[in-house]
């Protein structure tokens, strides 16, 4: 285009429409003379100076086809304007290209459209474009509607199936996690019943022994000390525990306690040593050996009952924690949109996925505890964390380090899910958020996990999600606005884009 002609461009200036020039655009090259004449009669050619053509969110009133110049498509994400497309390709189109669906589809511009230099467009009003499609291409119109709604329905069905599969996997993991502490509590309760019965039996035997009142009172005091000591017993290494058991077993054998080796592990676990046993012996000095052995076994029952009650308490606490994590994860009985501590969401997801993560993967939490609370759809964000963590675990094949990091970035809360797997190849990185694209073997992935995550983060929360990857360090980074309002983020998943620069 000549420079002197470009100088005459005025934004929105209408020019003469030449049917033969329209024929050179790929969208119109197969049209006949009558159709091209109709386009020129009902459409128009306009010149635009550099600047905006339309803004994201405005009603989609026009369909634009680039005849000359350069266009840029941008979209708001987490308060920033992100450039999606920049092209000077003749025939690139944008705007109300789904107008032919009427009220079946959202009719707002889903991005902002601008020109970087004087540019010329063929323009059709949305209503005119819709009538053209309906009159000229009725079969194509039905095909396009079928593709549009078919893909959307397929996305919803398969997305729902993926959520159900994930729920099934999480439920199986949660059942397994609950079963372990529940079974431990049942076993400990049964053992506790036996130990209490044994204590009653020993107490009866001791009542017939030759205890003077002061010795009996001192023994009761030792029992209280034993119960207290169990709660603050030190943690020993396996080697340290074995050495102490040998020492206590020898001491008990030297003092005539039959099968003293069976008692030693309980005393060691409770944190007792030879000095404490010497104290017991001194308390009962002057009583016969039968009384002394009965007292030792009675104190052993005390230690065992305390250890068993601790095991029951730990098991029931674990069950309570798992139930709390499950409620936190599902957001049961909570409003869909709420202000939450994002770390609670991450922690509950890690608990729910603990069995899938396994023992071969080290979990590192690098949390910024000063991060403000986040307004969000909490249950849906938990689905994002589930998808990202599940992918990270799969990438590491059961061995590696999973790092969950949070930090404050501008007006956003940032969350990184990092793994030490082989990384995402450069040639695949731009495709990983596409629906149905997966690198997993056939039958192991639907290819919708990252697509669903993208829609939740971007469409629902106005945030963004990206990936940075090199071998041994892959990071999915999610940024979520800290000042998001409910009505701003409540968009419909599966909504089709209405802008397609360069579409062919």
PDB file of C-alpha atoms in Angstrom, residues 140-410:
ATOM      1  CA  UNK A 140     -22.974 -25.465   6.566  1.00  0.00           C
ATOM      2  CA  UNK A 141     -24.835 -23.587   9.284  1.00  0.00           C
ATOM      3  CA  UNK A 142     -26.262 -26.829  10.677  1.00  0.00           C
ATOM      4  CA  UNK A 143     -22.845 -28.468  10.464  1.00  0.00           C
ATOM      5  CA  UNK A 144     -21.199 -25.574  12.285  1.00  0.00           C
ATOM      6  CA  UNK A 145     -23.851 -25.580  14.984  1.00  0.00           C
ATOM      7  CA  UNK A 146     -23.399 -29.320  15.344  1.00  0.00           C
ATOM      8  CA  UNK A 147     -19.644 -28.938  15.717  1.00  0.00           C
ATOM      9  CA  UNK A 148     -19.957 -26.017  18.122  1.00  0.00           C
ATOM     10  CA  UNK A 149     -22.532 -27.548  20.449  1.00  0.00           C
ATOM     11  CA  UNK A 150     -21.302 -31.088  19.934  1.00  0.00           C
ATOM     12  CA  UNK A 151     -17.819 -30.143  21.076  1.00  0.00           C
ATOM     13  CA  UNK A 152     -19.212 -28.201  24.000  1.00  0.00           C
ATOM     14  CA  UNK A 153     -21.440 -31.085  25.070  1.00  0.00           C
ATOM     15  CA  UNK A 154     -18.613 -33.575  24.602  1.00  0.00           C
ATOM     16  CA  UNK A 155     -16.361 -31.398  26.744  1.00  0.00           C
ATOM     17  CA  UNK A 156     -19.000 -31.250  29.466  1.00  0.00           C
ATOM     18  CA  UNK A 157     -19.712 -35.007  29.385  1.00  0.00           C
ATOM     19  CA  UNK A 158     -16.083 -36.075  29.353  1.00  0.00           C
ATOM     20  CA  UNK A 159     -15.215 -33.379  31.874  1.00  0.00           C
ATOM     21  CA  UNK A 160     -17.930 -34.710  34.171  1.00  0.00           C
ATOM     22  CA  UNK A 161     -16.622 -38.246  33.645  1.00  0.00           C
ATOM     23  CA  UNK A 162     -13.101 -37.117  34.491  1.00  0.00           C
ATOM     24  CA  UNK A 163     -14.361 -35.464  37.659  1.00  0.00           C
ATOM     25  CA  UNK A 164     -16.206 -38.678  38.589  1.00  0.00           C
ATOM     26  CA  UNK A 165     -13.119 -40.788  37.890  1.00  0.00           C
ATOM     27  CA  UNK A 166     -11.046 -38.454  40.022  1.00  0.00           C
ATOM     28  CA  UNK A 167     -13.671 -38.607  42.751  1.00  0.00           C
ATOM     29  CA  UNK A 168     -13.645 -42.412  42.588  1.00  0.00           C
ATOM     30  CA  UNK A 169      -9.879 -42.496  42.849  1.00  0.00           C
ATOM     31  CA  UNK A 170      -9.909 -40.037  45.740  1.00  0.00           C
ATOM     32  CA  UNK A 171     -12.668 -41.997  47.478  1.00  0.00           C
ATOM     33  CA  UNK A 172     -10.656 -45.221  47.172  1.00  0.00           C
ATOM     34  CA  UNK A 173      -7.608 -43.470  48.565  1.00  0.00           C
ATOM     35  CA  UNK A 174      -9.587 -41.903  51.387  1.00  0.00           C
ATOM     36  CA  UNK A 175     -11.163 -45.280  52.252  1.00  0.00           C
ATOM     37  CA  UNK A 176      -7.712 -46.825  52.451  1.00  0.00           C
ATOM     38  CA  UNK A 177      -6.388 -43.948  54.566  1.00  0.00           C
ATOM     39  CA  UNK A 178      -9.373 -44.179  56.927  1.00  0.00           C
ATOM     40  CA  UNK A 179      -9.146 -47.955  57.180  1.00  0.00           C
ATOM     41  CA  UNK A 180      -5.602 -47.937  58.585  1.00  0.00           C
ATOM     42  CA  UNK A 181      -6.238 -45.788  61.693  1.00  0.00           C
ATOM     43  CA  UNK A 182      -9.686 -47.346  62.173  1.00  0.00           C
ATOM     44  CA  UNK A 183      -8.194 -50.850  62.174  1.00  0.00           C
ATOM     45  CA  UNK A 184      -5.426 -49.682  64.528  1.00  0.00           C
ATOM     46  CA  UNK A 185      -8.004 -48.234  66.935  1.00  0.00           C
ATOM     47  CA  UNK A 186      -9.986 -51.506  66.900  1.00  0.00           C
ATOM     48  CA  UNK A 187      -6.855 -53.556  67.613  1.00  0.00           C
ATOM     49  CA  UNK A 188      -5.728 -51.184  70.367  1.00  0.00           C
ATOM     50  CA  UNK A 189      -9.179 -51.235  71.979  1.00  0.00           C
ATOM     51  CA  UNK A 190      -9.177 -55.038  72.046  1.00  0.00           C
ATOM     52  CA  UNK A 191      -5.680 -55.113  73.566  1.00  0.00           C
ATOM     53  CA  UNK A 192      -6.654 -52.432  76.072  1.00  0.00           C
ATOM     54  CA  UNK A 193      -9.572 -54.546  77.261  1.00  0.00           C
ATOM     55  CA  UNK A 194      -7.185 -57.437  77.926  1.00  0.00           C
ATOM     56  CA  UNK A 195      -4.681 -55.222  79.766  1.00  0.00           C
ATOM     57  CA  UNK A 196      -7.340 -53.722  82.020  1.00  0.00           C
ATOM     58  CA  UNK A 197      -8.553 -57.233  82.890  1.00  0.00           C
ATOM     59  CA  UNK A 198      -4.946 -58.174  83.693  1.00  0.00           C
ATOM     60  CA  UNK A 199      -4.580 -55.127  85.924  1.00  0.00           C
ATOM     61  CA  UNK A 200      -7.654 -56.134  87.901  1.00  0.00           C
ATOM     62  CA  UNK A 201      -6.217 -59.624  88.326  1.00  0.00           C
ATOM     63  CA  UNK A 202      -2.827 -58.321  89.486  1.00  0.00           C
ATOM     64  CA  UNK A 203      -4.456 -55.841  91.834  1.00  0.00           C
ATOM     65  CA  UNK A 204      -6.348 -58.717  93.468  1.00  0.00           C
ATOM     66  CA  UNK A 205      -3.123 -60.678  93.887  1.00  0.00           C
ATOM     67  CA  UNK A 206      -1.369 -57.633  95.331  1.00  0.00           C
ATOM     68  CA  UNK A 207      -4.192 -57.132  97.791  1.00  0.00           C
ATOM     69  CA  UNK A 208      -3.318 -60.522  99.276  1.00  0.00           C
ATOM     70  CA  UNK A 209       0.393 -59.701  99.385  1.00  0.00           C
ATOM     71  CA  UNK A 210       2.378 -58.427 102.334  1.00  0.00           C
ATOM     72  CA  UNK A 211       2.360 -54.706 101.511  1.00  0.00           C
ATOM     73  CA  UNK A 212       2.662 -52.230 104.304  1.00  0.00           C
ATOM     74  CA  UNK A 213       0.573 -49.061 103.817  1.00  0.00           C
ATOM     75  CA  UNK A 214       3.569 -46.838 103.025  1.00  0.00           C
ATOM     76  CA  UNK A 215       4.865 -49.262 100.344  1.00  0.00           C
ATOM     77  CA  UNK A 216       1.422 -49.503  98.754  1.00  0.00           C
ATOM     78  CA  UNK A 217       1.057 -45.729  98.751  1.00  0.00           C
ATOM     79  CA  UNK A 218       4.511 -45.354  97.180  1.00  0.00           C
ATOM     80  CA  UNK A 219       3.617 -47.950  94.530  1.00  0.00           C
ATOM     81  CA  UNK A 220       0.467 -46.045  93.604  1.00  0.00           C
ATOM     82  CA  UNK A 221       2.601 -42.920  93.284  1.00  0.00           C
ATOM     83  CA  UNK A 222       4.960 -44.816  90.962  1.00  0.00           C
ATOM     84  CA  UNK A 223       1.954 -45.828  88.879  1.00  0.00           C
ATOM     85  CA  UNK A 224       0.989 -42.149  88.473  1.00  0.00           C
ATOM     86  CA  UNK A 225       4.567 -41.313  87.486  1.00  0.00           C
ATOM     87  CA  UNK A 226       4.544 -44.126  84.940  1.00  0.00           C
ATOM     88  CA  UNK A 227       1.331 -42.850  83.339  1.00  0.00           C
ATOM     89  CA  UNK A 228       2.745 -39.309  83.151  1.00  0.00           C
ATOM     90  CA  UNK A 229       6.099 -40.462  81.788  1.00  0.00           C
ATOM     91  CA  UNK A 230       4.507 -42.235  78.819  1.00  0.00           C
ATOM     92  CA  UNK A 231       3.173 -38.923  77.485  1.00  0.00           C
ATOM     93  CA  UNK A 232       6.651 -37.372  77.323  1.00  0.00           C
ATOM     94  CA  UNK A 233       8.738 -40.408  76.346  1.00  0.00           C
ATOM     95  CA  UNK A 234      11.726 -39.498  74.110  1.00  0.00           C
ATOM     96  CA  UNK A 235      11.969 -40.699  70.531  1.00  0.00           C
ATOM     97  CA  UNK A 236      14.781 -43.235  70.199  1.00  0.00           C
ATOM     98  CA  UNK A 237      16.531 -44.639  67.184  1.00  0.00           C
ATOM     99  CA  UNK A 238      16.190 -48.367  66.543  1.00  0.00           C
ATOM    100  CA  UNK A 239      19.741 -48.953  67.792  1.00  0.00           C
ATOM    101  CA  UNK A 240      19.208 -46.881  70.956  1.00  0.00           C
ATOM    102  CA  UNK A 241      15.965 -48.728  71.734  1.00  0.00           C
ATOM    103  CA  UNK A 242      17.629 -52.136  71.231  1.00  0.00           C
ATOM    104  CA  UNK A 243      20.498 -51.233  73.592  1.00  0.00           C
ATOM    105  CA  UNK A 244      18.098 -50.081  76.316  1.00  0.00           C
ATOM    106  CA  UNK A 245      15.941 -53.192  75.941  1.00  0.00           C
ATOM    107  CA  UNK A 246      19.029 -55.342  76.456  1.00  0.00           C
ATOM    108  CA  UNK A 247      19.951 -53.406  79.608  1.00  0.00           C
ATOM    109  CA  UNK A 248      16.459 -53.557  81.103  1.00  0.00           C
ATOM    110  CA  UNK A 249      15.995 -57.213  80.127  1.00  0.00           C
ATOM    111  CA  UNK A 250      19.220 -58.123  81.924  1.00  0.00           C
ATOM    112  CA  UNK A 251      18.188 -56.122  85.009  1.00  0.00           C
ATOM    113  CA  UNK A 252      14.779 -57.786  85.189  1.00  0.00           C
ATOM    114  CA  UNK A 253      16.305 -61.247  84.785  1.00  0.00           C
ATOM    115  CA  UNK A 254      18.871 -60.513  87.530  1.00  0.00           C
ATOM    116  CA  UNK A 255      16.013 -59.557  89.867  1.00  0.00           C
ATOM    117  CA  UNK A 256      14.089 -62.787  89.284  1.00  0.00           C
ATOM    118  CA  UNK A 257      11.388 -61.468  86.940  1.00  0.00           C
ATOM    119  CA  UNK A 258      10.315 -64.326  84.674  1.00  0.00           C
ATOM    120  CA  UNK A 259      10.215 -63.467  80.950  1.00  0.00           C
ATOM    121  CA  UNK A 260      11.593 -60.013  81.695  1.00  0.00           C
ATOM    122  CA  UNK A 261      12.606 -59.688  78.044  1.00  0.00           C
ATOM    123  CA  UNK A 262       8.892 -59.421  77.166  1.00  0.00           C
ATOM    124  CA  UNK A 263       8.443 -56.478  79.552  1.00  0.00           C
ATOM    125  CA  UNK A 264      11.556 -54.525  78.594  1.00  0.00           C
ATOM    126  CA  UNK A 265      10.250 -53.106  75.229  1.00  0.00           C
ATOM    127  CA  UNK A 266       7.218 -51.520  76.935  1.00  0.00           C
ATOM    128  CA  UNK A 267       9.340 -49.830  79.610  1.00  0.00           C
ATOM    129  CA  UNK A 268      11.786 -48.568  76.966  1.00  0.00           C
ATOM    130  CA  UNK A 269       8.962 -47.220  74.766  1.00  0.00           C
ATOM    131  CA  UNK A 270       7.601 -45.377  77.813  1.00  0.00           C
ATOM    132  CA  UNK A 271      11.009 -43.802  78.424  1.00  0.00           C
ATOM    133  CA  UNK A 272      12.013 -45.708  81.584  1.00  0.00           C
ATOM    134  CA  UNK A 273      15.526 -46.844  82.445  1.00  0.00           C
ATOM    135  CA  UNK A 274      17.335 -48.894  85.081  1.00  0.00           C
ATOM    136  CA  UNK A 275      17.312 -45.976  87.556  1.00  0.00           C
ATOM    137  CA  UNK A 276      13.501 -46.012  87.526  1.00  0.00           C
ATOM    138  CA  UNK A 277      13.404 -49.795  88.082  1.00  0.00           C
ATOM    139  CA  UNK A 278      15.845 -49.376  90.975  1.00  0.00           C
ATOM    140  CA  UNK A 279      13.433 -46.855  92.446  1.00  0.00           C
ATOM    141  CA  UNK A 280      10.623 -49.428  92.253  1.00  0.00           C
ATOM    142  CA  UNK A 281      12.830 -52.040  93.927  1.00  0.00           C
ATOM    143  CA  UNK A 282      13.733 -49.650  96.733  1.00  0.00           C
ATOM    144  CA  UNK A 283      10.061 -48.837  97.301  1.00  0.00           C
ATOM    145  CA  UNK A 284       9.223 -52.509  97.777  1.00  0.00           C
ATOM    146  CA  UNK A 285      12.330 -53.394  99.751  1.00  0.00           C
ATOM    147  CA  UNK A 286      11.460 -55.905 102.474  1.00  0.00           C
ATOM    148  CA  UNK A 287       8.588 -57.519 100.536  1.00  0.00           C
ATOM    149  CA  UNK A 288       9.001 -61.048  99.173  1.00  0.00           C
ATOM    150  CA  UNK A 289       9.993 -61.659  95.558  1.00  0.00           C
ATOM    151  CA  UNK A 290       6.470 -62.636  94.501  1.00  0.00           C
ATOM    152  CA  UNK A 291       5.124 -59.268  95.601  1.00  0.00           C
ATOM    153  CA  UNK A 292       7.926 -57.478  93.751  1.00  0.00           C
ATOM    154  CA  UNK A 293       7.297 -59.361  90.523  1.00  0.00           C
ATOM    155  CA  UNK A 294       3.557 -58.720  90.811  1.00  0.00           C
ATOM    156  CA  UNK A 295       4.223 -55.002  91.266  1.00  0.00           C
ATOM    157  CA  UNK A 296       6.507 -54.894  88.220  1.00  0.00           C
ATOM    158  CA  UNK A 297       3.880 -56.584  86.076  1.00  0.00           C
ATOM    159  CA  UNK A 298       1.175 -54.306  87.454  1.00  0.00           C
ATOM    160  CA  UNK A 299       3.271 -51.262  86.474  1.00  0.00           C
ATOM    161  CA  UNK A 300       3.839 -52.869  83.051  1.00  0.00           C
ATOM    162  CA  UNK A 301       0.074 -53.095  82.598  1.00  0.00           C
ATOM    163  CA  UNK A 302      -0.141 -49.395  83.478  1.00  0.00           C
ATOM    164  CA  UNK A 303       2.443 -48.548  80.838  1.00  0.00           C
ATOM    165  CA  UNK A 304       0.706 -50.738  78.247  1.00  0.00           C
ATOM    166  CA  UNK A 305      -2.697 -49.206  78.867  1.00  0.00           C
ATOM    167  CA  UNK A 306      -1.269 -45.693  78.476  1.00  0.00           C
ATOM    168  CA  UNK A 307       0.498 -46.658  75.247  1.00  0.00           C
ATOM    169  CA  UNK A 308      -2.673 -48.253  73.896  1.00  0.00           C
ATOM    170  CA  UNK A 309      -4.787 -45.223  74.814  1.00  0.00           C
ATOM    171  CA  UNK A 310      -2.242 -43.021  73.020  1.00  0.00           C
ATOM    172  CA  UNK A 311      -2.541 -45.252  69.957  1.00  0.00           C
ATOM    173  CA  UNK A 312      -6.339 -44.979  70.073  1.00  0.00           C
ATOM    174  CA  UNK A 313      -6.124 -41.201  70.481  1.00  0.00           C
ATOM    175  CA  UNK A 314      -3.674 -40.920  67.553  1.00  0.00           C
ATOM    176  CA  UNK A 315      -5.870 -43.136  65.358  1.00  0.00           C
ATOM    177  CA  UNK A 316      -9.082 -41.276  66.092  1.00  0.00           C
ATOM    178  CA  UNK A 317      -7.296 -37.936  65.621  1.00  0.00           C
ATOM    179  CA  UNK A 318      -6.063 -39.160  62.245  1.00  0.00           C
ATOM    180  CA  UNK A 319      -9.597 -40.184  61.285  1.00  0.00           C
ATOM    181  CA  UNK A 320     -10.918 -36.790  62.363  1.00  0.00           C
ATOM    182  CA  UNK A 321      -8.185 -35.039  60.375  1.00  0.00           C
ATOM    183  CA  UNK A 322      -9.005 -37.055  57.252  1.00  0.00           C
ATOM    184  CA  UNK A 323     -12.712 -36.302  57.568  1.00  0.00           C
ATOM    185  CA  UNK A 324     -11.907 -32.603  58.031  1.00  0.00           C
ATOM    186  CA  UNK A 325      -9.629 -32.688  54.980  1.00  0.00           C
ATOM    187  CA  UNK A 326     -12.369 -34.391  52.951  1.00  0.00           C
ATOM    188  CA  UNK A 327     -14.888 -31.712  53.949  1.00  0.00           C
ATOM    189  CA  UNK A 328     -12.346 -28.990  53.208  1.00  0.00           C
ATOM    190  CA  UNK A 329     -11.608 -30.552  49.825  1.00  0.00           C
ATOM    191  CA  UNK A 330     -15.257 -30.988  48.814  1.00  0.00           C
ATOM    192  CA  UNK A 331     -16.299 -27.687  50.464  1.00  0.00           C
ATOM    193  CA  UNK A 332     -19.328 -29.573  51.766  1.00  0.00           C
ATOM    194  CA  UNK A 333     -21.908 -27.331  53.466  1.00  0.00           C
ATOM    195  CA  UNK A 334     -20.046 -24.201  52.329  1.00  0.00           C
ATOM    196  CA  UNK A 335     -20.958 -21.429  49.920  1.00  0.00           C
ATOM    197  CA  UNK A 336     -19.533 -21.898  46.387  1.00  0.00           C
ATOM    198  CA  UNK A 337     -17.866 -18.473  46.438  1.00  0.00           C
ATOM    199  CA  UNK A 338     -16.018 -17.590  49.620  1.00  0.00           C
ATOM    200  CA  UNK A 339     -12.856 -16.039  51.026  1.00  0.00           C
ATOM    201  CA  UNK A 340     -10.402 -18.736  52.110  1.00  0.00           C
ATOM    202  CA  UNK A 341      -6.817 -19.406  53.136  1.00  0.00           C
ATOM    203  CA  UNK A 342      -5.419 -20.943  49.964  1.00  0.00           C
ATOM    204  CA  UNK A 343      -3.045 -23.095  52.016  1.00  0.00           C
ATOM    205  CA  UNK A 344      -5.984 -24.950  53.556  1.00  0.00           C
ATOM    206  CA  UNK A 345      -7.144 -25.882  50.056  1.00  0.00           C
ATOM    207  CA  UNK A 346      -3.680 -27.074  49.056  1.00  0.00           C
ATOM    208  CA  UNK A 347      -3.211 -29.060  52.278  1.00  0.00           C
ATOM    209  CA  UNK A 348      -6.589 -30.783  51.964  1.00  0.00           C
ATOM    210  CA  UNK A 349      -5.789 -31.757  48.370  1.00  0.00           C
ATOM    211  CA  UNK A 350      -2.434 -33.212  49.417  1.00  0.00           C
ATOM    212  CA  UNK A 351      -4.156 -35.244  52.124  1.00  0.00           C
ATOM    213  CA  UNK A 352      -6.730 -36.557  49.667  1.00  0.00           C
ATOM    214  CA  UNK A 353      -3.998 -37.519  47.194  1.00  0.00           C
ATOM    215  CA  UNK A 354      -1.605 -38.938  49.789  1.00  0.00           C
ATOM    216  CA  UNK A 355      -2.061 -42.557  48.711  1.00  0.00           C
ATOM    217  CA  UNK A 356      -1.620 -41.717  45.023  1.00  0.00           C
ATOM    218  CA  UNK A 357       1.479 -39.629  45.769  1.00  0.00           C
ATOM    219  CA  UNK A 358       3.009 -42.553  47.655  1.00  0.00           C
ATOM    220  CA  UNK A 359       6.112 -42.880  49.791  1.00  0.00           C
ATOM    221  CA  UNK A 360       8.604 -42.492  46.946  1.00  0.00           C
ATOM    222  CA  UNK A 361       7.798 -38.803  46.392  1.00  0.00           C
ATOM    223  CA  UNK A 362       8.983 -36.190  48.858  1.00  0.00           C
ATOM    224  CA  UNK A 363       6.536 -33.331  49.435  1.00  0.00           C
ATOM    225  CA  UNK A 364       8.028 -29.881  50.032  1.00  0.00           C
ATOM    226  CA  UNK A 365       5.723 -27.050  51.134  1.00  0.00           C
ATOM    227  CA  UNK A 366       7.120 -23.578  50.537  1.00  0.00           C
ATOM    228  CA  UNK A 367       4.227 -21.415  51.723  1.00  0.00           C
ATOM    229  CA  UNK A 368       4.091 -17.648  52.058  1.00  0.00           C
ATOM    230  CA  UNK A 369       2.033 -17.498  55.239  1.00  0.00           C
ATOM    231  CA  UNK A 370       1.671 -13.742  54.848  1.00  0.00           C
ATOM    232  CA  UNK A 371      -0.442 -14.218  51.722  1.00  0.00           C
ATOM    233  CA  UNK A 372      -3.875 -12.567  52.092  1.00  0.00           C
ATOM    234  CA  UNK A 373      -6.989 -14.694  51.979  1.00  0.00           C
ATOM    235  CA  UNK A 374      -8.340 -15.415  48.511  1.00  0.00           C
ATOM    236  CA  UNK A 375     -11.896 -14.809  47.208  1.00  0.00           C
ATOM    237  CA  UNK A 376     -12.632 -17.836  45.035  1.00  0.00           C
ATOM    238  CA  UNK A 377     -14.750 -20.846  44.147  1.00  0.00           C
ATOM    239  CA  UNK A 378     -12.883 -23.090  46.563  1.00  0.00           C
ATOM    240  CA  UNK A 379     -14.164 -26.512  45.475  1.00  0.00           C
ATOM    241  CA  UNK A 380     -13.308 -25.773  41.841  1.00  0.00           C
ATOM    242  CA  UNK A 381      -9.805 -24.623  42.756  1.00  0.00           C
ATOM    243  CA  UNK A 382      -9.325 -27.910  44.584  1.00  0.00           C
ATOM    244  CA  UNK A 383     -10.045 -29.600  41.270  1.00  0.00           C
ATOM    245  CA  UNK A 384      -7.259 -27.525  39.706  1.00  0.00           C
ATOM    246  CA  UNK A 385      -4.774 -28.553  42.415  1.00  0.00           C
ATOM    247  CA  UNK A 386      -5.878 -32.181  41.982  1.00  0.00           C
ATOM    248  CA  UNK A 387      -5.247 -32.105  38.235  1.00  0.00           C
ATOM    249  CA  UNK A 388      -1.867 -30.405  38.532  1.00  0.00           C
ATOM    250  CA  UNK A 389      -0.604 -32.594  41.382  1.00  0.00           C
ATOM    251  CA  UNK A 390      -1.875 -35.748  39.685  1.00  0.00           C
ATOM    252  CA  UNK A 391       0.016 -34.806  36.493  1.00  0.00           C
ATOM    253  CA  UNK A 392       3.165 -34.044  38.491  1.00  0.00           C
ATOM    254  CA  UNK A 393       3.017 -37.399  40.265  1.00  0.00           C
ATOM    255  CA  UNK A 394       2.476 -39.214  36.962  1.00  0.00           C
ATOM    256  CA  UNK A 395       5.433 -37.371  35.404  1.00  0.00           C
ATOM    257  CA  UNK A 396       7.756 -38.499  38.216  1.00  0.00           C
ATOM    258  CA  UNK A 397       6.626 -42.149  37.982  1.00  0.00           C
ATOM    259  CA  UNK A 398       6.599 -42.542  41.756  1.00  0.00           C
ATOM    260  CA  UNK A 399      10.064 -41.076  42.485  1.00  0.00           C
ATOM    261  CA  UNK A 400      11.061 -37.451  42.944  1.00  0.00           C
ATOM    262  CA  UNK A 401      10.182 -34.241  44.755  1.00  0.00           C
ATOM    263  CA  UNK A 402       6.816 -32.464  44.611  1.00  0.00           C
ATOM    264  CA  UNK A 403       7.086 -28.821  45.630  1.00  0.00           C
ATOM    265  CA  UNK A 404       4.004 -26.723  46.365  1.00  0.00           C
ATOM    266  CA  UNK A 405       4.930 -23.052  46.585  1.00  0.00           C
ATOM    267  CA  UNK A 406       2.857 -19.920  47.224  1.00  0.00           C
ATOM    268  CA  UNK A 407       3.806 -16.267  47.029  1.00  0.00           C
ATOM    269  CA  UNK A 408       2.401 -12.773  46.506  1.00  0.00           C
ATOM    270  CA  UNK A 409       2.816 -11.359  42.982  1.00  0.00           C
ATOM    271  CA  UNK A 410       1.420  -7.887  42.331  1.00  0.00           C
TER     272      UNK A 410
END
